[in-house]
Amino acid sequence: MPMHNKVTTVDVMKNSPTDHILKLLPAKSPALMKDFAKIFLAKISADDLSQMDPQAMAATLQTHWDLFQAKKPGKPSISIHTPSIEEDGWTTGRTVIDIVQDDMAFLIDSIVAEIVRHGQMIHILVHPTVNAEEKNKKAVRFEPDYGEGLRRYSLSHIELRGTISGAQAEELRMGLLQVMEDVRNATKDWLPMKDMLRQAQRQLSNAPSKYSDYLIEEYQAFLEYLYDNNFTLLGYREYKFTQKNGKLTSETVKSKSLGLLRDEVMPVYLNNARKCLSQPQQKLRHGQAPLAIAKINRRSTVHRRVPMDAVAIKTFAKDGSVTGEMLFIGLFTSVTYSRSVGDIPFLRVKIQNVINRTQFIPGSHDRRALRHILEKYPRDEVLQIDEELLYNHATSILRLQERPRIALYTRTDPFGRYISCLVYVPRDRYETRLRLKMQNILETALGGQCTSYQVTQDDSPLARVIYLVDTNHLEQPPQYDSEAIEKKLEEAGKLWAEQLRGAMEGSIEDKGYINRMVYKYGAAFQSNYHEEYEPKQAIHDIRKIEDVLKTGKIALDLYRPHDVEQSRVRLKVYSPDKPITLSDVLPMLENMGFRVIAELPFEVEPARTGKVIWIHDFLMERASNGAMPEIQGIKGVFEEAFDKIWAREMENDGLNKLVIRGAMSWREITILRTYLRYLRQIGLHYSREFIESTLAGNPKIAASIVKLFQSLFDPALKGENETYAAGYAVEIDHAMESVDSLDQDKVLRSITAVVNATLRTNFFQTDKDGKPKSYVSIKLDSRKILDLPEPRPFREIFVYSTRTEGVHLRMDKISRGGIRWSDRLEDFRTEVLGLMKAQQVKNSVIVPMG
């Protein structure tokens, strides 16, 4: 290149932003390095350069110069480094990759694909080239443009989005070195591989006469098509077939392997190099057509990270017998996928044979429709599928156009490496969630793993997804029922309303009810609900929602799904009109002994109701150690207690732990709460929290105290109250031996004593609607309660409700008094006791018994 061009390049860079970067280079940098740096910077776009810190860019230039100096012929130089202020004096907060390598085709694509394979994202990438004149393997001059006598080098600077650890950096470094070695081998052997392709084309003339001249000419035309750069050649291997001890074997011809296969070790037909083809597979391979195309279960490390294609051409002796195989691996170029199939040799014959076999009249609708189907058929499949199977699939797809539905078409690789699954889906039903569902169904049914998929959506009423399911790891090819798998795919692809109807028809006989509910709820649930629950689960939710719509109140469902471990349960809360507030519900659940792990909210809009119902699904576990009780044992009492707490008919405190610890109902807990509140008023010196934890920590004793109360006053016992009460008193006394501390013993005995001092209660009375009264009152023989402060009344009545509490004290059978409001919430009885003492003095004059 003329030297005046170099001067012009330097002149253009004067007074440019690069001057500042060049000034940051070490003062003693050699002139050759500065030329190197100027060309490097000149080939970076202004936009990219503006994103780079000048100090960081100067350090990058120094790194590339050092890598260039250390580079060995034919080998890349690579640095992966996370700069820091402490060690480097500059930082970007990102891991930096710098590579110096001989410039080659596909180099940058392959490097990027390898970085992505390691799960990393690229923040910035620049890859200028520099051309060097070398003497004695040392650069003596650099030029920006290529010319005679110059060697082109690729300089790659990559910054990742974030940083990686030392182990990750080393793993990435090894991967990049392997990829660059593969690129080198593939590009270096490209021309020799093309020569072998030409040789394979010529030797097809030796094919036996059972193959028509026309077919052989098509094979040769197809190889000519590949030769014309329509196939990216990446590897070549030659095999020789031999008979040993009556067994057919294939051996790699030494020193004939090229490109990615030059190591003569990398497997092609099977993923495991130590695993050989079985005899049936060898015979199948030996008996294949003179030219066969297949997809191998190995992704290309060069150019595009996709499964590679293999083209196998048989070699023949002069007598027409098969002697071996010439195998090419690589990637079909984009032209092969975009060009009409009628323009591609070999494929055009296969397509025309399929069309002729149908005997459709030329120009007819069916013939045109079939040709369109074959044009749109996945090109990789057209390359590999045999005519018989292609005919069956194409004619079935033709009928599918008339009645769109989900349909499955499978093709098993002859060597058992994979199964390709072509699925057609009505376009209005296709979505990503459905694709993933179908993938899971296919993987489960075939026992393999999906390694790639491709989706096609165009003006056709059908979307198309083709999955490649790897089965190479299986000892035997899977036996599967395509029709059964197709039915599962159809079920997965049904609209939610259809699935809901199907679930209802399996459990409900009333067809009118089914029609009403499907109309009402077919579109009521949003997509996030569909992802979490099956339609049969929605049937139960619909019943609950119907209850909410009728009552306008919340509904509840405590349950344990089959996929939830024994130590956990779920609670659904159905709330009308608006979502519940977590700050309201979480303390309630915690006081009942649960810890909330997760919550899933769902909005439901039943058709033509104008109402919105919110479903909150909580995943919970016990807050304290201990096994979770059986759901059926606590479900009823829990849901009723929660409902009463939410309606403010039951207090939200630590006593509610007895719901799950003792399976106690809200009314039974209210009995204990009444006595607890009374004990607090008479001055029991333990805190309310301690008394609550004592009762919750001794659920069996708490239950016995409740039974003692019920046996004393339940009118249904009809005179046997004393007998039952005596039994429970003994039960409590024996249970006291297992109490942990004297303080707990004191609390439990005090509650028991007050119960025994109770004379009457309204607990078993109901209101005019037949429901329990909203308050509990107990009449006490105060002089039997030893914990009472003096003076002890003759009788007293204590009243408890969630809204208010009260006490009436009297010194004898005849007394007088009134109603007074007290602000002393914790000890209003003390105030009333003082009033009673004053009243007693007044009554001594007025009332004879005073």
Short mmCIF file of N, CA, C and O in Angstrom, two decimals, residues 64-107:
data_model
loop_
_atom_site.label_atom_id
_atom_site.label_comp_id
_atom_site.label_asym_id
_atom_site.label_seq_id
_atom_site.Cartn_x
_atom_site.Cartn_y
_atom_site.Cartn_z
N HIS A 64 -3.23 -5.24 24.16
CA HIS A 64 -3.19 -5.84 22.82
C HIS A 64 -1.76 -5.84 22.26
O HIS A 64 -1.38 -6.79 21.57
N TRP A 65 -1.01 -4.81 22.54
CA TRP A 65 0.38 -4.79 22.10
C TRP A 65 1.16 -5.93 22.76
O TRP A 65 1.93 -6.64 22.09
N ASP A 66 0.98 -6.09 24.06
CA ASP A 66 1.67 -7.17 24.78
C ASP A 66 1.25 -8.54 24.25
O ASP A 66 2.09 -9.44 24.09
N LEU A 67 -0.06 -8.71 23.98
CA LEU A 67 -0.54 -9.98 23.44
C LEU A 67 0.04 -10.22 22.05
O LEU A 67 0.41 -11.35 21.70
N PHE A 68 0.13 -9.16 21.26
CA PHE A 68 0.68 -9.29 19.91
C PHE A 68 2.15 -9.71 19.97
O PHE A 68 2.59 -10.57 19.20
N GLN A 69 2.88 -9.11 20.90
CA GLN A 69 4.31 -9.44 21.02
C GLN A 69 4.51 -10.88 21.49
O GLN A 69 5.48 -11.54 21.11
N ALA A 70 3.57 -11.35 22.35
CA ALA A 70 3.73 -12.70 22.92
C ALA A 70 3.13 -13.78 22.04
O ALA A 70 3.30 -14.97 22.32
N LYS A 71 2.42 -13.40 20.99
CA LYS A 71 1.70 -14.37 20.18
C LYS A 71 2.66 -15.32 19.45
O LYS A 71 3.66 -14.89 18.90
N LYS A 72 2.28 -16.62 19.48
CA LYS A 72 3.05 -17.62 18.75
C LYS A 72 2.36 -17.91 17.42
O LYS A 72 1.14 -17.84 17.34
N PRO A 73 3.11 -18.23 16.38
CA PRO A 73 2.51 -18.47 15.06
C PRO A 73 1.42 -19.54 15.12
O PRO A 73 1.61 -20.61 15.70
N GLY A 74 0.27 -19.20 14.55
CA GLY A 74 -0.82 -20.17 14.49
C GLY A 74 -1.59 -20.33 15.78
O GLY A 74 -2.49 -21.17 15.86
N LYS A 75 -1.25 -19.56 16.80
CA LYS A 75 -1.92 -19.68 18.09
C LYS A 75 -2.48 -18.31 18.50
O LYS A 75 -1.86 -17.28 18.25
N PRO A 76 -3.64 -18.30 19.16
CA PRO A 76 -4.18 -17.02 19.62
C PRO A 76 -3.55 -16.58 20.93
O PRO A 76 -3.04 -17.40 21.70
N SER A 77 -3.54 -15.29 21.18
CA SER A 77 -3.16 -14.74 22.49
C SER A 77 -4.43 -14.18 23.11
O SER A 77 -5.15 -13.41 22.45
N ILE A 78 -4.70 -14.52 24.35
CA ILE A 78 -5.96 -14.13 24.98
C ILE A 78 -5.74 -13.69 26.41
O ILE A 78 -4.90 -14.26 27.13
N SER A 79 -6.47 -12.65 26.81
CA SER A 79 -6.42 -12.16 28.19
C SER A 79 -7.85 -11.94 28.66
O SER A 79 -8.64 -11.29 27.99
N ILE A 80 -8.19 -12.52 29.83
CA ILE A 80 -9.49 -12.30 30.46
C ILE A 80 -9.20 -11.73 31.84
O ILE A 80 -8.57 -12.38 32.68
N HIS A 81 -9.64 -10.52 32.07
CA HIS A 81 -9.19 -9.79 33.26
C HIS A 81 -10.30 -8.85 33.75
O HIS A 81 -11.02 -8.26 32.95
N THR A 82 -10.44 -8.76 35.06
CA THR A 82 -11.36 -7.80 35.67
C THR A 82 -10.52 -6.71 36.32
O THR A 82 -9.98 -6.90 37.42
N PRO A 83 -10.32 -5.57 35.65
CA PRO A 83 -9.43 -4.52 36.19
C PRO A 83 -10.00 -3.89 37.46
O PRO A 83 -11.21 -3.78 37.62
N SER A 84 -9.10 -3.48 38.33
CA SER A 84 -9.50 -2.80 39.56
C SER A 84 -8.61 -1.59 39.78
O SER A 84 -7.48 -1.53 39.29
N ILE A 85 -9.11 -0.64 40.54
CA ILE A 85 -8.34 0.57 40.84
C ILE A 85 -7.07 0.22 41.59
O ILE A 85 -5.99 0.76 41.33
N GLU A 86 -7.20 -0.73 42.53
CA GLU A 86 -6.05 -1.08 43.37
C GLU A 86 -4.90 -1.66 42.56
O GLU A 86 -3.74 -1.29 42.76
N GLU A 87 -5.21 -2.56 41.62
CA GLU A 87 -4.16 -3.25 40.88
C GLU A 87 -3.82 -2.58 39.56
O GLU A 87 -2.67 -2.64 39.11
N ASP A 88 -4.82 -1.97 38.93
CA ASP A 88 -4.61 -1.47 37.57
C ASP A 88 -4.68 0.05 37.45
O ASP A 88 -4.30 0.61 36.43
N GLY A 89 -5.22 0.71 38.46
CA GLY A 89 -5.36 2.15 38.41
C GLY A 89 -6.57 2.61 37.63
O GLY A 89 -6.80 3.81 37.46
N TRP A 90 -7.38 1.68 37.15
CA TRP A 90 -8.60 2.01 36.42
C TRP A 90 -9.55 0.83 36.51
O TRP A 90 -9.16 -0.28 36.80
N THR A 91 -10.82 1.08 36.28
CA THR A 91 -11.80 -0.01 36.30
C THR A 91 -13.01 0.40 35.49
O THR A 91 -13.30 1.60 35.33
N THR A 92 -13.70 -0.59 34.95
CA THR A 92 -14.97 -0.37 34.26
C THR A 92 -16.11 -1.06 35.00
O THR A 92 -17.27 -0.90 34.62
N GLY A 93 -15.75 -1.83 36.02
CA GLY A 93 -16.77 -2.62 36.72
C GLY A 93 -17.22 -3.81 35.89
O GLY A 93 -18.24 -4.42 36.17
N ARG A 94 -16.41 -4.19 34.87
CA ARG A 94 -16.77 -5.29 33.99
C ARG A 94 -15.53 -6.16 33.71
O ARG A 94 -14.40 -5.68 33.79
N THR A 95 -15.77 -7.40 33.41
CA THR A 95 -14.68 -8.27 32.98
C THR A 95 -14.36 -7.98 31.51
O THR A 95 -15.27 -7.83 30.69
N VAL A 96 -13.07 -7.90 31.20
CA VAL A 96 -12.61 -7.52 29.87
C VAL A 96 -11.91 -8.71 29.21
O VAL A 96 -11.10 -9.39 29.84
N ILE A 97 -12.25 -8.96 27.96
CA ILE A 97 -11.61 -10.03 27.18
C ILE A 97 -10.89 -9.38 26.01
O ILE A 97 -11.50 -8.64 25.22
N ASP A 98 -9.59 -9.65 25.87
CA ASP A 98 -8.80 -9.14 24.75
C ASP A 98 -8.18 -10.33 24.03
O ASP A 98 -7.59 -11.22 24.68
N ILE A 99 -8.30 -10.35 22.71
CA ILE A 99 -7.82 -11.48 21.90
C ILE A 99 -7.06 -10.95 20.70
O ILE A 99 -7.53 -10.05 20.00
N VAL A 100 -5.89 -11.51 20.46
CA VAL A 100 -5.13 -11.26 19.24
C VAL A 100 -5.02 -12.60 18.51
O VAL A 100 -4.57 -13.60 19.09
N GLN A 101 -5.45 -12.62 17.24
CA GLN A 101 -5.55 -13.88 16.50
C GLN A 101 -5.40 -13.60 15.02
O GLN A 101 -5.73 -12.50 14.55
N ASP A 102 -4.93 -14.58 14.29
CA ASP A 102 -4.93 -14.46 12.83
C ASP A 102 -6.35 -14.23 12.36
O ASP A 102 -7.28 -14.89 12.85
N ASP A 103 -6.55 -13.31 11.45
CA ASP A 103 -7.90 -13.02 10.99
C ASP A 103 -8.41 -14.19 10.16
O ASP A 103 -7.71 -14.68 9.27
N MET A 104 -9.64 -14.65 10.48
CA MET A 104 -10.24 -15.79 9.79
C MET A 104 -11.72 -15.57 9.64
O MET A 104 -12.34 -14.80 10.39
N ALA A 105 -12.31 -16.24 8.67
CA ALA A 105 -13.75 -16.20 8.51
C ALA A 105 -14.43 -16.83 9.72
O ALA A 105 -13.88 -17.75 10.33
N PHE A 106 -15.58 -16.31 10.07
CA PHE A 106 -16.42 -16.83 11.16
C PHE A 106 -15.83 -16.62 12.55
O PHE A 106 -16.39 -17.11 13.53
N LEU A 107 -14.70 -15.92 12.66
CA LEU A 107 -14.03 -15.81 13.95
C LEU A 107 -14.89 -15.09 14.99
O LEU A 107 -15.12 -15.61 16.10
#
